[in-house]
Amino acid sequence: MDTGCWKLTLALVVVLASMYTEASFSRHMDDFIKAVKQVEDGDPGTEPMTVLKRLRRAAGLKDAFIQHFLGNAGSSGPEMDVGLSEYISKAVQHRVTDDAREEGVVLTSDGTTVALMPLLLGIEAGLLSKSSGRVRGLYQLTLAKDLSLSFRHSSPLNQSLGPDGCWDSLISPQVFTLSDTPTLLTTAQVNGGMDGVVLGMEVSAKSRRPLKLSSLLTEYYCHQLGNGGLDTAPRLISRRRRENFRGLGVSPVLARQVMKSAELQRRLKGQSKMEAKEKKQLMSTVKEGMKEFVHMYMDCPPIIPRCMWGAEPYRGAPTKLSLPLSFMFIHHTHTPSQPCLTFQQCSADMRSMQRFHQDDRGWDDIGYSFVAGSDGYIYEGRGWHWRGAHTLGHNSIGYGVSFIGDYVTSLPSQHSMGLVRDQLASCAVGGGRLVANFTLQGHRQVVNTSCPGDALYKEITSWEHFGEK
């Protein structure tokens, strides 16, 4: 073969291989882990820290704030495939476009969306630490910087956090669109930041440092629940994100780090120190903003939005609730009769119930306000603001919450009951806001589900919640 033709053929093979690499990966965590494995396999025996630096370099994360804590990513290691490098860059670099598309995020197997940049930076900071539990820059790299920007540039503060959003496909996700006006700190960024803190703290202990980054991500994001659900699941999995984050007691620490982050950003830009009056005003803003953050992402349960479980549109015109409400009525399902343990099964159960309520019962929508799965999540039904069809004669004064599964003779998992009793109840009255005088009741006379079994009824009617602790 002519030498020129041979070179041209080789170039075509390289280009096609690169195109295949980029096209073959979706924005799913499983595919991102495959990409990480490709990086690891390209240089066998590479330490996780080196892999993270290569990912940071491929993603183009070179700003002074990151390098202040992690240093330069360097240029060592074999040359990365062009297609693989492009995929990593697009998957990791975070931004929100003018048409409310959020980039730099991936869908996880449990149905939540995670920003990769704060996740990876948190893990790298943890691996860089020299002593367990003392990780330099961990909070600034994961959450503090973005919280600082959000609190300073958003008014009112309750519009500085969120929203969540929906994917174009759950099979091969590529485009994630926010469901409301974009803010400076989305739910996906918070999820990634929480995971970065949790895993960063975990790997800061030398005894817990992983042999491979891909293995750490797989164990955290891809764990399959057994019949015991989260009651018997390992501690370090993504479904436990909020409880692990809350368990670190980070609220006062994070508030201090938000202030430090604001001061560091000024210093790196060559600006003068904050005047006492400005600093005092910022401290007040941060204090109020942290209350909102804690309530939204630590007190409240994670909720899977309607678009993620595949809800059909509401039929007719919904009736708005007059808030605040005073009751939450607890139900369980006769069909489906089994607890759901995966996002896929819980979503299918939600669609099945909605079809039954709309097509067989002739209702406008699924009757419940919210539904509790056994996979660690609450599923949005009619939500906070629209009247449901769950408790005859009481739909206008309370929310209706159902557990997926037939609990005539047994109870739901302790974890799923805790989600409803301890967390959803904190958010329910007033449509997601903390309000006093709220009582949960197991209701026997219902119009759209089987009557609760005695065991569940006795358990639920013993619950009471009196607003802010």
Coordinates of C-alpha atoms in Angstrom, one line a residue:
M1 CA 0.0 0.0 0.0
D2 CA 1.2 3.5 -0.8
T3 CA 2.7 5.2 2.2
G4 CA 0.4 8.3 1.8
C5 CA -2.7 6.1 1.5
W6 CA -1.6 4.1 4.6
K7 CA -1.3 7.4 6.6
L8 CA -4.7 8.6 5.4
T9 CA -6.3 5.3 6.3
L10 CA -4.7 5.4 9.8
A11 CA -5.9 9.0 10.2
L12 CA -9.4 8.0 9.3
V13 CA -9.4 5.1 11.7
V14 CA -8.2 7.4 14.5
V15 CA -10.9 10.0 13.7
L16 CA -13.7 7.3 13.5
A17 CA -12.5 5.8 16.8
S18 CA -12.7 9.2 18.4
M19 CA -16.2 9.9 17.0
Y20 CA -17.3 6.5 18.2
T21 CA -16.0 7.2 21.7
E22 CA -17.9 10.5 22.0
A23 CA -21.1 9.2 20.4
S24 CA -21.2 6.0 22.4
F25 CA -21.4 7.7 25.8
S26 CA -24.5 9.2 27.2
R27 CA -24.9 11.6 30.1
H28 CA -25.5 8.7 32.5
M29 CA -23.3 8.0 35.5
D30 CA -22.8 4.5 34.2
D31 CA -21.3 5.8 31.0
F32 CA -19.2 8.3 32.8
I33 CA -17.8 5.5 35.0
K34 CA -17.0 3.6 31.7
A35 CA -15.1 6.7 30.5
V36 CA -13.1 6.8 33.8
K37 CA -12.3 3.1 33.3
Q38 CA -10.9 3.9 29.8
V39 CA -8.7 6.5 31.3
E40 CA -7.5 4.0 34.0
D41 CA -7.0 1.2 31.4
G42 CA -4.9 3.5 29.2
D43 CA -2.3 3.7 32.0
P44 CA -2.7 0.5 34.2
G45 CA -1.8 0.9 37.9
T46 CA -2.5 4.6 37.9
E47 CA -3.4 6.0 41.3
P48 CA -6.8 7.6 41.7
M49 CA -5.2 11.0 42.4
T50 CA -3.5 10.9 39.0
V51 CA -6.7 9.8 37.2
L52 CA -8.5 12.8 38.8
K53 CA -5.8 15.2 37.7
R54 CA -6.1 13.8 34.2
L55 CA -9.9 14.3 34.3
R56 CA -9.4 17.8 35.6
R57 CA -7.0 18.6 32.8
A58 CA -9.2 17.1 30.1
A59 CA -12.2 19.1 31.4
G60 CA -10.2 22.3 31.3
L61 CA -10.7 23.2 35.0
K62 CA -7.8 25.7 35.3
D63 CA -9.2 28.6 37.3
A64 CA -7.2 30.1 40.1
F65 CA -9.7 29.2 42.8
I66 CA -9.4 25.4 42.0
Q67 CA -5.6 25.6 41.7
H68 CA -5.3 27.4 45.0
F69 CA -6.4 24.2 46.8
L70 CA -5.4 21.4 44.4
G71 CA -2.4 22.8 42.5
N72 CA -1.8 22.5 38.7
A73 CA -3.2 19.4 37.1
G74 CA 0.1 18.8 35.4
S75 CA 0.7 17.1 32.0
S76 CA 1.9 13.6 32.9
G77 CA 0.4 10.3 31.5
P78 CA -0.3 8.9 28.1
E79 CA -2.2 11.0 25.5
M80 CA -5.9 10.7 25.9
D81 CA -8.1 9.7 23.0
V82 CA -9.6 12.8 21.4
G83 CA -13.2 11.6 21.6
L84 CA -12.8 10.5 25.2
S85 CA -11.2 13.8 26.1
E86 CA -14.1 15.7 24.4
Y87 CA -16.7 13.6 26.2
I88 CA -15.0 14.2 29.6
S89 CA -14.8 18.0 28.9
K90 CA -18.5 18.2 28.0
A91 CA -19.6 15.9 30.9
V92 CA -17.6 17.8 33.6
Q93 CA -17.7 21.5 32.7
H94 CA -20.8 23.0 34.3
R95 CA -22.9 25.7 33.0
V96 CA -26.6 26.7 32.5
T97 CA -27.5 27.9 29.0
D98 CA -29.9 30.7 28.1
D99 CA -32.6 28.2 27.3
A100 CA -32.3 26.6 30.8
R101 CA -30.3 23.6 29.8
E102 CA -27.9 22.4 32.5
E103 CA -24.6 21.0 31.2
G104 CA -21.9 19.2 33.2
V105 CA -24.5 16.9 34.9
V106 CA -25.3 13.2 34.7
L107 CA -28.3 11.0 35.5
T108 CA -27.6 8.3 38.2
S109 CA -29.2 4.9 38.5
D110 CA -31.3 6.0 41.5
G111 CA -33.0 8.7 39.4
T112 CA -31.2 11.8 40.7
T113 CA -29.0 14.2 38.7
V114 CA -25.5 15.1 39.8
A115 CA -23.0 17.8 38.7
L116 CA -19.7 16.1 38.2
M117 CA -17.3 19.0 38.8
P118 CA -17.9 19.4 42.6
L119 CA -18.0 15.6 43.0
L120 CA -14.6 15.1 41.4
L121 CA -13.0 18.1 43.1
G122 CA -14.3 16.9 46.5
I123 CA -12.8 13.5 46.0
E124 CA -9.5 14.9 44.8
A125 CA -9.3 17.2 47.8
G126 CA -10.0 14.2 50.1
L127 CA -7.2 12.2 48.5
L128 CA -4.8 15.1 48.7
S129 CA -5.4 15.5 52.5
K130 CA -2.7 14.3 54.8
S131 CA -4.9 13.6 57.8
S132 CA -8.3 12.0 58.2
G133 CA -11.2 14.3 58.4
R134 CA -9.2 17.5 57.8
V135 CA -9.5 18.2 54.2
R136 CA -8.2 21.6 53.0
G137 CA -10.6 23.3 50.6
L138 CA -13.2 20.6 50.6
Y139 CA -16.2 22.8 51.3
Q140 CA -15.0 25.7 49.1
L141 CA -14.5 23.3 46.1
T142 CA -17.8 21.6 46.4
L143 CA -20.5 24.0 47.8
A144 CA -19.2 27.1 49.5
K145 CA -18.1 29.1 46.4
D146 CA -21.5 28.5 44.7
L147 CA -23.4 29.2 47.8
S148 CA -21.5 32.4 48.3
L149 CA -22.4 33.5 44.8
S150 CA -26.0 32.4 45.2
F151 CA -26.6 34.2 48.5
R152 CA -24.9 37.4 47.3
H153 CA -26.6 37.7 43.9
S154 CA -30.1 36.3 44.5
S155 CA -33.2 38.1 45.9
P156 CA -35.3 36.9 47.6
L157 CA -33.1 34.3 49.1
N158 CA -35.7 31.5 48.8
Q159 CA -35.2 31.8 45.0
S160 CA -31.4 31.3 45.3
L161 CA -31.5 27.5 45.3
G162 CA -32.6 24.9 42.8
P163 CA -34.4 24.0 40.7
D164 CA -34.4 20.4 39.6
G165 CA -35.1 19.4 36.1
C166 CA -35.8 16.6 33.6
W167 CA -33.9 14.6 31.0
D168 CA -34.8 14.1 27.3
S169 CA -34.4 10.3 27.8
L170 CA -33.9 8.0 30.8
I171 CA -32.3 5.3 28.6
S172 CA -29.7 7.4 26.8
P173 CA -29.8 10.8 28.5
Q174 CA -28.2 13.7 26.6
V175 CA -30.0 16.9 27.5
F176 CA -31.1 18.1 31.0
T177 CA -33.5 21.0 31.2
L178 CA -34.3 22.9 34.4
S179 CA -38.0 22.9 35.4
D180 CA -38.0 26.5 36.6
T181 CA -36.1 29.8 36.4
P182 CA -32.3 28.9 36.6
T183 CA -30.5 30.0 39.7
L184 CA -26.8 30.2 40.6
L185 CA -27.0 26.9 42.5
T186 CA -29.1 24.1 41.0
T187 CA -30.2 20.9 42.7
A188 CA -27.8 18.9 40.6
Q189 CA -24.9 21.1 41.8
V190 CA -26.0 20.6 45.4
N191 CA -26.2 16.8 44.9
G192 CA -22.7 16.8 43.3
G193 CA -21.4 19.0 46.1
M194 CA -22.9 16.8 48.9
D195 CA -21.4 13.7 47.2
G196 CA -18.1 15.4 46.9
V197 CA -18.1 16.3 50.6
V198 CA -19.2 12.8 51.7
L199 CA -16.7 10.9 49.5
G200 CA -14.0 13.5 50.1
M201 CA -14.2 13.0 53.8
E202 CA -14.4 9.2 53.3
V203 CA -11.2 8.9 51.2
S204 CA -9.3 11.3 53.5
A205 CA -8.7 8.4 55.8
K206 CA -5.7 6.4 54.4
S207 CA -7.4 3.1 55.3
R208 CA -10.4 4.0 53.0
R209 CA -8.6 5.3 50.0
P210 CA -9.8 3.4 46.9
L211 CA -7.6 1.4 44.5
K212 CA -9.5 2.8 41.6
L213 CA -11.7 5.8 41.1
S214 CA -14.1 3.8 38.9
S215 CA -14.6 1.3 41.7
L216 CA -15.4 4.1 44.3
L217 CA -18.0 5.6 41.9
T218 CA -19.5 2.2 41.1
E219 CA -19.9 1.2 44.7
Y220 CA -21.5 4.6 45.6
Y221 CA -23.8 5.1 42.6
C222 CA -24.6 1.6 41.4
H223 CA -25.5 -0.4 44.5
Q224 CA -28.5 -2.7 44.1
L225 CA -30.9 -2.8 47.1
G226 CA -31.9 -6.1 48.6
N227 CA -35.4 -7.0 50.0
G228 CA -34.6 -5.1 53.2
G229 CA -34.3 -1.9 51.2
L230 CA -32.3 0.9 52.8
D231 CA -32.8 -0.7 56.2
T232 CA -30.1 -3.2 55.3
A233 CA -28.1 -1.3 52.7
P234 CA -24.5 -0.1 53.2
R235 CA -23.9 3.3 54.6
L236 CA -21.9 4.8 51.7
I237 CA -24.3 4.9 48.8
S238 CA -25.9 7.7 46.8
R239 CA -29.4 7.0 48.1
R240 CA -28.1 8.0 51.6
R241 CA -26.7 11.3 50.3
R242 CA -28.7 13.6 52.5
E243 CA -28.5 11.6 55.7
N244 CA -24.7 11.1 55.3
F245 CA -24.2 14.8 54.6
R246 CA -26.4 15.7 57.5
G247 CA -24.5 13.2 59.7
L248 CA -21.3 15.1 59.1
G249 CA -22.7 18.1 61.0
V250 CA -21.6 20.5 58.3
S251 CA -24.1 23.3 58.7
P252 CA -22.1 25.6 60.9
V253 CA -18.8 24.6 59.2
L254 CA -20.3 25.3 55.8
A255 CA -21.5 28.7 56.8
R256 CA -18.0 29.7 57.9
Q257 CA -16.6 28.3 54.7
V258 CA -19.0 30.4 52.6
M259 CA -17.6 33.5 54.2
K260 CA -14.0 32.3 53.7
S261 CA -14.8 31.5 50.1
A262 CA -16.1 35.0 49.4
E263 CA -13.0 36.5 51.0
L264 CA -10.7 34.2 49.0
Q265 CA -12.4 35.1 45.7
R266 CA -11.8 38.8 46.3
R267 CA -8.1 38.1 47.2
L268 CA -7.6 36.0 44.1
K269 CA -9.0 38.8 41.9
G270 CA -6.7 41.3 43.6
Q271 CA -9.5 43.2 45.3
S272 CA -9.3 44.9 48.7
K273 CA -10.6 43.2 51.9
M274 CA -14.2 43.7 52.7
E275 CA -15.1 46.6 54.9
A276 CA -16.5 45.8 58.4
K277 CA -20.0 46.9 57.3
E278 CA -20.0 44.9 54.1
K279 CA -18.7 41.8 56.0
K280 CA -21.4 42.1 58.6
Q281 CA -24.1 42.4 55.9
L282 CA -22.7 39.4 54.1
M283 CA -22.7 37.4 57.3
S284 CA -26.3 38.2 57.9
T285 CA -27.1 37.2 54.3
V286 CA -25.2 33.9 54.6
K287 CA -27.0 33.1 57.9
E288 CA -30.4 33.5 56.3
G289 CA -29.3 31.7 53.2
M290 CA -28.0 28.7 55.2
K291 CA -31.4 28.4 56.9
E292 CA -33.0 28.0 53.4
F293 CA -30.3 25.6 52.3
V294 CA -30.6 23.4 55.4
H295 CA -34.4 23.3 55.2
M296 CA -34.4 22.5 51.4
Y297 CA -31.6 20.0 51.2
M298 CA -31.1 18.5 54.7
D299 CA -34.5 18.7 56.5
C300 CA -36.6 17.9 53.5
P301 CA -36.5 14.5 51.7
P302 CA -35.3 14.0 48.1
I303 CA -38.3 14.2 45.8
I304 CA -38.4 12.7 42.3
P305 CA -40.4 15.2 40.1
R306 CA -43.3 14.1 37.9
C307 CA -41.4 14.4 34.6
M308 CA -38.8 11.9 35.9
W309 CA -41.3 9.1 36.6
G310 CA -43.1 9.8 33.3
A311 CA -46.4 11.3 34.5
E312 CA -49.1 12.0 32.1
P313 CA -50.5 15.6 32.1
Y314 CA -53.3 16.7 34.5
R315 CA -56.7 16.3 32.9
G316 CA -58.9 19.4 33.3
A317 CA -58.1 22.4 35.6
P318 CA -56.4 21.6 38.9
T319 CA -57.8 23.2 42.1
K320 CA -55.2 25.2 44.1
L321 CA -54.9 24.4 47.8
S322 CA -55.3 27.2 50.3
L323 CA -52.1 27.1 52.3
P324 CA -51.1 26.4 55.0
L325 CA -52.6 23.0 55.6
S326 CA -52.8 21.2 58.9
F327 CA -53.0 17.4 58.1
M328 CA -51.2 14.7 56.2
F329 CA -53.3 11.6 55.5
I330 CA -51.3 8.3 55.2
H331 CA -52.3 5.5 52.9
H332 CA -50.8 2.4 51.4
T333 CA -51.5 0.7 48.1
H334 CA -53.3 -2.6 47.6
T335 CA -51.9 -2.7 44.0
P336 CA -49.0 -2.5 43.6
S337 CA -48.7 -4.9 46.5
Q338 CA -44.9 -5.1 46.7
P339 CA -42.5 -2.4 47.8
C340 CA -40.5 -0.9 45.0
L341 CA -36.7 -0.9 45.4
T342 CA -35.5 0.8 42.2
F343 CA -36.1 4.0 40.5
Q344 CA -37.3 2.1 37.4
Q345 CA -39.8 0.0 39.4
C346 CA -41.1 2.9 41.5
S347 CA -41.6 5.0 38.3
A348 CA -43.5 2.1 36.7
D349 CA -45.7 1.8 39.8
M350 CA -46.4 5.5 39.7
R351 CA -47.4 5.3 36.0
S352 CA -49.6 2.3 36.8
M353 CA -51.4 4.1 39.6
Q354 CA -51.9 7.2 37.6
R355 CA -53.4 5.2 34.7
F356 CA -55.8 3.5 37.2
H357 CA -56.8 6.7 38.7
Q358 CA -57.3 8.6 35.4
D359 CA -58.7 5.8 33.2
D360 CA -60.6 3.5 35.6
R361 CA -61.6 6.0 38.3
G362 CA -62.0 8.9 35.9
W363 CA -60.0 11.3 38.1
D364 CA -58.0 14.2 36.7
D365 CA -54.7 12.8 37.9
I366 CA -53.0 10.4 40.4
G367 CA -54.9 11.0 43.6
Y368 CA -52.0 11.3 46.0
S369 CA -50.0 14.4 46.8
F370 CA -46.8 12.3 47.2
V371 CA -45.9 8.7 47.2
A372 CA -43.1 7.0 49.2
G373 CA -41.1 4.3 47.6
S374 CA -38.7 1.9 49.3
D375 CA -35.8 3.1 47.2
G376 CA -35.1 6.1 49.4
Y377 CA -37.1 8.6 47.6
I378 CA -40.5 10.4 47.7
Y379 CA -42.3 10.7 44.3
E380 CA -44.2 13.8 43.4
G381 CA -47.9 13.2 42.7
R382 CA -50.1 16.3 42.7
G383 CA -47.4 18.1 44.7
W384 CA -47.5 20.9 47.2
H385 CA -50.0 23.2 45.7
W386 CA -52.8 21.2 44.0
R387 CA -55.7 19.5 45.8
G388 CA -55.6 15.7 45.6
A389 CA -58.2 12.9 45.6
H390 CA -57.0 10.8 48.5
T391 CA -59.2 11.2 51.6
L392 CA -63.0 11.7 51.1
G393 CA -64.1 15.0 52.6
H394 CA -60.6 16.0 53.7
N395 CA -58.8 16.7 50.4
S396 CA -58.8 20.4 50.9
I397 CA -57.3 20.4 54.4
G398 CA -54.4 18.0 54.0
Y399 CA -51.9 16.2 51.8
G400 CA -52.4 12.6 50.9
V401 CA -49.2 10.4 51.1
S402 CA -49.2 6.7 50.1
F403 CA -46.6 4.0 50.7
I404 CA -46.1 1.8 47.7
G405 CA -46.9 -1.8 48.9
D406 CA -49.7 -3.6 50.7
Y407 CA -49.2 -3.2 54.4
V408 CA -52.2 -4.9 55.8
T409 CA -50.1 -7.2 58.0
S410 CA -46.7 -5.6 58.0
L411 CA -45.0 -2.1 58.0
P412 CA -43.0 -0.3 55.4
S413 CA -39.2 -0.1 55.9
Q414 CA -38.1 2.0 58.8
H415 CA -36.2 4.2 56.3
S416 CA -39.2 5.0 54.1
M417 CA -41.4 5.7 57.2
G418 CA -38.7 8.0 58.5
L419 CA -38.7 9.9 55.1
V420 CA -42.4 10.6 55.6
R421 CA -42.6 11.1 59.3
D422 CA -39.4 13.0 59.9
Q423 CA -38.7 14.8 56.7
L424 CA -41.8 15.1 54.4
A425 CA -43.8 16.2 57.4
S426 CA -41.3 19.1 58.0
C427 CA -41.9 20.4 54.5
A428 CA -45.6 19.6 54.0
V429 CA -47.7 22.4 55.6
G430 CA -47.5 25.6 53.7
G431 CA -46.3 23.8 50.5
G432 CA -42.8 23.0 51.4
R433 CA -42.4 25.6 54.2
L434 CA -42.0 25.0 57.9
V435 CA -45.3 25.8 59.7
A436 CA -46.4 24.8 63.2
N437 CA -49.3 22.6 64.3
F438 CA -49.1 19.8 61.9
T439 CA -50.5 16.3 62.5
L440 CA -50.1 13.1 60.6
Q441 CA -53.1 10.7 60.6
G442 CA -53.6 7.2 59.2
H443 CA -57.0 7.5 57.6
R444 CA -59.3 4.5 57.4
Q445 CA -62.1 5.9 55.2
V446 CA -60.5 6.5 51.9
V447 CA -61.7 6.6 48.3
N448 CA -58.7 5.7 46.2
T449 CA -56.7 3.0 48.0
S450 CA -57.2 0.0 50.3
C451 CA -57.9 0.8 53.9
P452 CA -54.6 0.9 55.9
G453 CA -53.8 -2.3 57.8
D454 CA -54.0 -2.1 61.6
A455 CA -50.3 -2.2 62.1
L456 CA -49.7 0.8 59.8
Y457 CA -52.7 2.7 61.1
K458 CA -51.4 2.3 64.7
E459 CA -47.9 3.3 63.7
I460 CA -48.9 6.4 61.7
T461 CA -51.5 7.7 64.2
S462 CA -48.8 7.8 66.9
W463 CA -46.9 10.3 64.8
E464 CA -47.2 14.0 65.6
H465 CA -45.1 16.9 64.3
F466 CA -45.1 20.4 65.8
G467 CA -43.3 22.5 63.2
E468 CA -39.8 23.8 63.8
K469 CA -37.8 22.0 66.3

